[in-house]
PDB file of C-alpha atoms and ligand atoms in Angstrom:
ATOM      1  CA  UNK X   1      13.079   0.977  -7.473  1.00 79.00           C
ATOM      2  CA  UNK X   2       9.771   0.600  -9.163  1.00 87.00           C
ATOM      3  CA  UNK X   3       6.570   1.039  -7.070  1.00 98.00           C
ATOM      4  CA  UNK X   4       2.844   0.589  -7.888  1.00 98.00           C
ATOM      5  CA  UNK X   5       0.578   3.021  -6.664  1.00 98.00           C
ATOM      6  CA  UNK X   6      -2.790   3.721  -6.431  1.00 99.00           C
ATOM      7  CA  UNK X   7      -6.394   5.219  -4.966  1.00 99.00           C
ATOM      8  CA  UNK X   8      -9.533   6.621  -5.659  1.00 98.00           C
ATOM      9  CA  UNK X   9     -10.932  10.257  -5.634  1.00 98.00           C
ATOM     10  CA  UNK X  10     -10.538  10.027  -1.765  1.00 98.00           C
ATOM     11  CA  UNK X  11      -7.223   9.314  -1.931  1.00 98.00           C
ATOM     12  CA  UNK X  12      -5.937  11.317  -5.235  1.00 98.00           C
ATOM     13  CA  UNK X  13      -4.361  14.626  -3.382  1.00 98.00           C
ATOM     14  CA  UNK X  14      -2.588  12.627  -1.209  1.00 98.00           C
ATOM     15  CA  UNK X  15      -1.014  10.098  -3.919  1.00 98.00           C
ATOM     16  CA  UNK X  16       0.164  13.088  -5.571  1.00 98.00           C
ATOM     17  CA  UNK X  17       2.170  14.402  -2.958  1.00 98.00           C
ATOM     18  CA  UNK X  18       3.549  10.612  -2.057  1.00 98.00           C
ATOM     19  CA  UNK X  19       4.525  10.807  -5.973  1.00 98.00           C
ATOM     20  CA  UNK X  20       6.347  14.240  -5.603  1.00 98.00           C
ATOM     21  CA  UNK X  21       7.705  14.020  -2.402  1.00 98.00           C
ATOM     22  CA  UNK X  22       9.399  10.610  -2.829  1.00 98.00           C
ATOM     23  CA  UNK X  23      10.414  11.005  -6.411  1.00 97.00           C
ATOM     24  CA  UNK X  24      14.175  11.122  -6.193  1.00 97.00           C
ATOM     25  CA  UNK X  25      13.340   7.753  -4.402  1.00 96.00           C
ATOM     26  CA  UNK X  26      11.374   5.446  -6.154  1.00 96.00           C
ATOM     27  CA  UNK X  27       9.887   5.212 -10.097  1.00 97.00           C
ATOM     28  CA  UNK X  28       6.274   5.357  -9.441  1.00 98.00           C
ATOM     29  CA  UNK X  29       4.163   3.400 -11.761  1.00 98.00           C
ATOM     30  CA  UNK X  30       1.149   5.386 -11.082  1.00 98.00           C
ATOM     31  CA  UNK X  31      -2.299   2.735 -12.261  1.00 98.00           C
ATOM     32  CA  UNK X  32      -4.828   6.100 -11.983  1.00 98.00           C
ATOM     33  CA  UNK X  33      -7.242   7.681 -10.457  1.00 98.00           C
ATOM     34  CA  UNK X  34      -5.989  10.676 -11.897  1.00 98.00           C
ATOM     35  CA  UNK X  35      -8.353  13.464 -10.378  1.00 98.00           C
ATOM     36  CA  UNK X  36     -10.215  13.815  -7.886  1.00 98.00           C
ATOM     37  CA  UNK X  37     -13.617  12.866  -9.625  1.00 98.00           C
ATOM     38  CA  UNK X  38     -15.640  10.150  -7.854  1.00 98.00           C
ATOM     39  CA  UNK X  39     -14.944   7.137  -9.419  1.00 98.00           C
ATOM     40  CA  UNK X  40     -15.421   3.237  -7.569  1.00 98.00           C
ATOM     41  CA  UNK X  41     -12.204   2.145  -5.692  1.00 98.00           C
ATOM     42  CA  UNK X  42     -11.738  -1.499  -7.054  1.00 98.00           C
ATOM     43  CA  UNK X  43     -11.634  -0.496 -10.397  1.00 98.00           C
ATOM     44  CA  UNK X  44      -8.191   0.224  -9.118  1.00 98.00           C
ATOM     45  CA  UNK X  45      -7.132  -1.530  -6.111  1.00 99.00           C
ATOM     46  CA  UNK X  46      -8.156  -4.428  -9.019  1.00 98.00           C
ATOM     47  CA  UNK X  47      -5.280  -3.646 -11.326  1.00 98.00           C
ATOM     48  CA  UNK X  48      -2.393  -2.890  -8.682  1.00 98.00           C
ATOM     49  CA  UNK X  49      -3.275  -6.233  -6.621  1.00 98.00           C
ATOM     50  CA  UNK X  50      -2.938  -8.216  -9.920  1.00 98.00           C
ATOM     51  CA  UNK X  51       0.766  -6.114 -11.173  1.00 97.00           C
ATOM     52  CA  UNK X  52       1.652  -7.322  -7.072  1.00 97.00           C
ATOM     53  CA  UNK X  53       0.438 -10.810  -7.541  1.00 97.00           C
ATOM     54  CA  UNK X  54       2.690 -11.552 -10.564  1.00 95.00           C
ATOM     55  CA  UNK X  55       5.411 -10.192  -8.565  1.00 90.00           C
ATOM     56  CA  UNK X  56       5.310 -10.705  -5.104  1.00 78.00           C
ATOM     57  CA  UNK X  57       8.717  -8.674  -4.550  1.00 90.00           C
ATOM     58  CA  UNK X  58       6.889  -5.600  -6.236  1.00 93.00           C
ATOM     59  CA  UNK X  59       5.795  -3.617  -3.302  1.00 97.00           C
ATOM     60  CA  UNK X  60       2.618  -0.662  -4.131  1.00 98.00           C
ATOM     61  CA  UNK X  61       1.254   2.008  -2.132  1.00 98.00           C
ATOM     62  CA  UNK X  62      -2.947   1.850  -2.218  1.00 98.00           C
ATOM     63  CA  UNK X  63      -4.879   5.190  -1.058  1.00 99.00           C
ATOM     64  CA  UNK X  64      -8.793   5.446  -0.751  1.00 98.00           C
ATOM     65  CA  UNK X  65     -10.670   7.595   1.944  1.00 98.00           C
ATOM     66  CA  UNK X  66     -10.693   5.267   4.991  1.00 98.00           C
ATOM     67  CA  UNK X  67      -8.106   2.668   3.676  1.00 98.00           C
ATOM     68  CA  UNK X  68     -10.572  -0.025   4.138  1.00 98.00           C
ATOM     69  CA  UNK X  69     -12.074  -0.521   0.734  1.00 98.00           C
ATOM     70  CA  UNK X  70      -9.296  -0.874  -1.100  1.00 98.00           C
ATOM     71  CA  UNK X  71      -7.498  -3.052   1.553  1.00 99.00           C
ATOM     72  CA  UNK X  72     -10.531  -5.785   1.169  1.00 98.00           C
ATOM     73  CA  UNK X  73     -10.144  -5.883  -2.639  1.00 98.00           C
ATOM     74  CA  UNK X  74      -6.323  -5.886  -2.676  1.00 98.00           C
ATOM     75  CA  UNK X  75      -6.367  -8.835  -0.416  1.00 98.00           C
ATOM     76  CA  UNK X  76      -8.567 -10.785  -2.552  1.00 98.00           C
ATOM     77  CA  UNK X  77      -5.707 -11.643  -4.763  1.00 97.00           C
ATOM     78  CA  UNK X  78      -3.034 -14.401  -3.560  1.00 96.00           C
ATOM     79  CA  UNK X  79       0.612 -13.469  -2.254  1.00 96.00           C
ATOM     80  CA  UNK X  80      -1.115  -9.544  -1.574  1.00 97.00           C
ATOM     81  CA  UNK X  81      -0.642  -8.955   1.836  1.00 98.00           C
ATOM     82  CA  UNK X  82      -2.255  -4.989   2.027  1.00 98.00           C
ATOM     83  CA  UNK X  83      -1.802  -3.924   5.254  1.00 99.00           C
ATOM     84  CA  UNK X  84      -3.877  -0.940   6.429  1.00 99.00           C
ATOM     85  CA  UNK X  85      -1.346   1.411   8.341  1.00 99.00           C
ATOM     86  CA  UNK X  86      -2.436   4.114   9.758  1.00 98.00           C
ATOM     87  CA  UNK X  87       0.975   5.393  11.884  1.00 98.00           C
ATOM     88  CA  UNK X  88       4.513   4.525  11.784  1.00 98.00           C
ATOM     89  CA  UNK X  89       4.639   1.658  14.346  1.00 98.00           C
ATOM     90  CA  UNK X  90       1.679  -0.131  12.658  1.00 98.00           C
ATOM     91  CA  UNK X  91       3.991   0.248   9.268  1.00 99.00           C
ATOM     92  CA  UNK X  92       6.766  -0.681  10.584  1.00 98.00           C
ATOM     93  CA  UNK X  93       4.833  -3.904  12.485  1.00 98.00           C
ATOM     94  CA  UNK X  94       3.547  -4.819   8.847  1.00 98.00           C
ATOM     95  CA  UNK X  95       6.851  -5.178   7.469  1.00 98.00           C
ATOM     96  CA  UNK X  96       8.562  -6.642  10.222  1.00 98.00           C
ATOM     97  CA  UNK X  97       5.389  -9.721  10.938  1.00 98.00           C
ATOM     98  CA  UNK X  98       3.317  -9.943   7.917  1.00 98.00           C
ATOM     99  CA  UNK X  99       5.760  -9.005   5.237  1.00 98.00           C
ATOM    100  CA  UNK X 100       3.052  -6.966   3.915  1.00 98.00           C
ATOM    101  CA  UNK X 101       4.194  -5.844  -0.160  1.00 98.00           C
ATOM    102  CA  UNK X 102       1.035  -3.129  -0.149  1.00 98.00           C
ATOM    103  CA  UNK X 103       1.043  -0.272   2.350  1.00 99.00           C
ATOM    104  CA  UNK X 104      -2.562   1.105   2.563  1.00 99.00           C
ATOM    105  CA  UNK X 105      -3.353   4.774   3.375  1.00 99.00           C
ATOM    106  CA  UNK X 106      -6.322   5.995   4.795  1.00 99.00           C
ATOM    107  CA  UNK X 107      -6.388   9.340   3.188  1.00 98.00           C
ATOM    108  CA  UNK X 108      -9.069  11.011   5.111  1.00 98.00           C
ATOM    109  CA  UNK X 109      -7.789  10.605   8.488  1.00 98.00           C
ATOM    110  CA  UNK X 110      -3.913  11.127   8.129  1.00 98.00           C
ATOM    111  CA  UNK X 111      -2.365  14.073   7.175  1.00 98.00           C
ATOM    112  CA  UNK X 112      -0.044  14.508   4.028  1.00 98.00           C
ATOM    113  CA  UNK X 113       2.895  14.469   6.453  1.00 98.00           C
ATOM    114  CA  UNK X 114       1.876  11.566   8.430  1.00 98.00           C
ATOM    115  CA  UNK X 115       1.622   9.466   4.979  1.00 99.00           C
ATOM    116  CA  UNK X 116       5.071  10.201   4.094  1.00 98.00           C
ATOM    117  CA  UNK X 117       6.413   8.858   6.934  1.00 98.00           C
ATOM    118  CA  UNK X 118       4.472   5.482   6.772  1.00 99.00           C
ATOM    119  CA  UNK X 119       5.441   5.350   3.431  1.00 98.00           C
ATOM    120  CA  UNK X 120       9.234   6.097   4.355  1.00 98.00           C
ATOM    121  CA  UNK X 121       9.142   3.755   7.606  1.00 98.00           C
ATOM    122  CA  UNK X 122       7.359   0.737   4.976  1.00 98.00           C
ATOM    123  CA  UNK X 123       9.794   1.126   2.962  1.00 98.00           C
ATOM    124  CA  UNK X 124      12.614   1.256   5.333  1.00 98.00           C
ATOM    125  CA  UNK X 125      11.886  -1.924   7.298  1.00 98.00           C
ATOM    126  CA  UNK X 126      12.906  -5.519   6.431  1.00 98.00           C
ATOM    127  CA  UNK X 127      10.787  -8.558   7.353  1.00 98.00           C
ATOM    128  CA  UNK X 128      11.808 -10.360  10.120  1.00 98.00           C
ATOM    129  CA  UNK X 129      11.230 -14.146   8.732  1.00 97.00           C
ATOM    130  CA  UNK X 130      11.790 -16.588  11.579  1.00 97.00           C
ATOM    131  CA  UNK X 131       8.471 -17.565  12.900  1.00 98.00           C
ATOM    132  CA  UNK X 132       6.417 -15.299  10.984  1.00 98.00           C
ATOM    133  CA  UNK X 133       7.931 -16.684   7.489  1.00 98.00           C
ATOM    134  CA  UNK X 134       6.008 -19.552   8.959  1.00 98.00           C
ATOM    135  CA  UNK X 135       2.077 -17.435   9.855  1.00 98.00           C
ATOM    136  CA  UNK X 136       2.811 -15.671   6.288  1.00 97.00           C
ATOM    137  CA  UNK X 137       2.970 -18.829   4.606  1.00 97.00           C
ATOM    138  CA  UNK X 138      -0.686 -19.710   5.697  1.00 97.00           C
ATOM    139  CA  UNK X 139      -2.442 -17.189   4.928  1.00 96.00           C
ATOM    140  CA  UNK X 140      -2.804 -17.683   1.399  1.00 94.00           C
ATOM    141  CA  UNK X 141      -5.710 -20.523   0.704  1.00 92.00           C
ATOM    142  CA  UNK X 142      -3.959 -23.746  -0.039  1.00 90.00           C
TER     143      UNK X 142
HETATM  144  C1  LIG G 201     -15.252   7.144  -1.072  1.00 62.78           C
HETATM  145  O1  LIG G 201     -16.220   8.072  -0.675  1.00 62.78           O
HETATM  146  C2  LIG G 201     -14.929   6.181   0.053  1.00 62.78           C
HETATM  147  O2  LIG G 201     -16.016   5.351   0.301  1.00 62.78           O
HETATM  148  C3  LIG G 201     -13.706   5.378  -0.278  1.00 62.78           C
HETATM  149  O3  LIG G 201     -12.635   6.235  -0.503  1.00 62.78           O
HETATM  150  C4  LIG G 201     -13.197   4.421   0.780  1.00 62.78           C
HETATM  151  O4  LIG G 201     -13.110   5.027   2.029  1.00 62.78           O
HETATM  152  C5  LIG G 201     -13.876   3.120   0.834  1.00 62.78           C
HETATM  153  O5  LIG G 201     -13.512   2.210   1.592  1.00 62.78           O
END
């Protein structure tokens, strides 16, 4: 399975261990930062939101320090739903009601451990559909 992923500086250690520790799993498709130099979060939360948006099935993993920044510009782009998951029950919760295709990390306040298993439980976790098929179909702007 081929996966986007993403961050900033904030978020570069911890992509890299997502990318090793998960490699038998998925083929990353890894859009950068690719050191931990400061550089501005949209620049790349920009380019994974648009690969997502021309494939809504795609799913991505998007790391910056709080999770927040690249959340907001992710979500600017239709059929993106980024959800900011900070524990396993909030990943799983994303999955299950918003269908959410982009699991976002905050790097600086989870440990390396803790973001595998969000990433394993995201992945791991089919939507429900039902009634929210119904919420997830409004949230883009008609
Ligand atoms: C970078 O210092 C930090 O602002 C960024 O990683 C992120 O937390 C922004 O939302």
């Amino acid at each position: 399975m081929k996966v986007y992923i993403a961050s900033d500086h904030a978020g570069f250690e911890t992509k890299e261990a997502i990318k090793r520790h998960f490699s038998d799993k998925f083929e990353w498709e890894d859009l950068g930062t690719h050191s931990s130099e400061s550089v501005d979060y949209p620049d790349y939360a920009h380019p994974l939101a648009e690969a997502v948006a021309k494939s809504p099935e795609a799913r991505a993993v998007l790391l910056c320090g709080t999770g927040n920044g690249v959340a907001m510009t992710a979500n600017k782009h239709a059929d993106v739903r980024a959800a900011l998951c900070w524990n396993t029950e909030i990943a799983a919760l994303a999955r299950q009601h918003n269908n959410a295709n982009v699991v976002v990390l905050p790097a600086r306040f989870i440990t390396v451990e803790e973001a595998f298993a969000i990433v394993d439980t995201f992945f791991n976790t089919p939507f429900e559909g039902g009634r929210h098929a119904r919420r997830v179909e409004k949230i883009n702007i008609p």
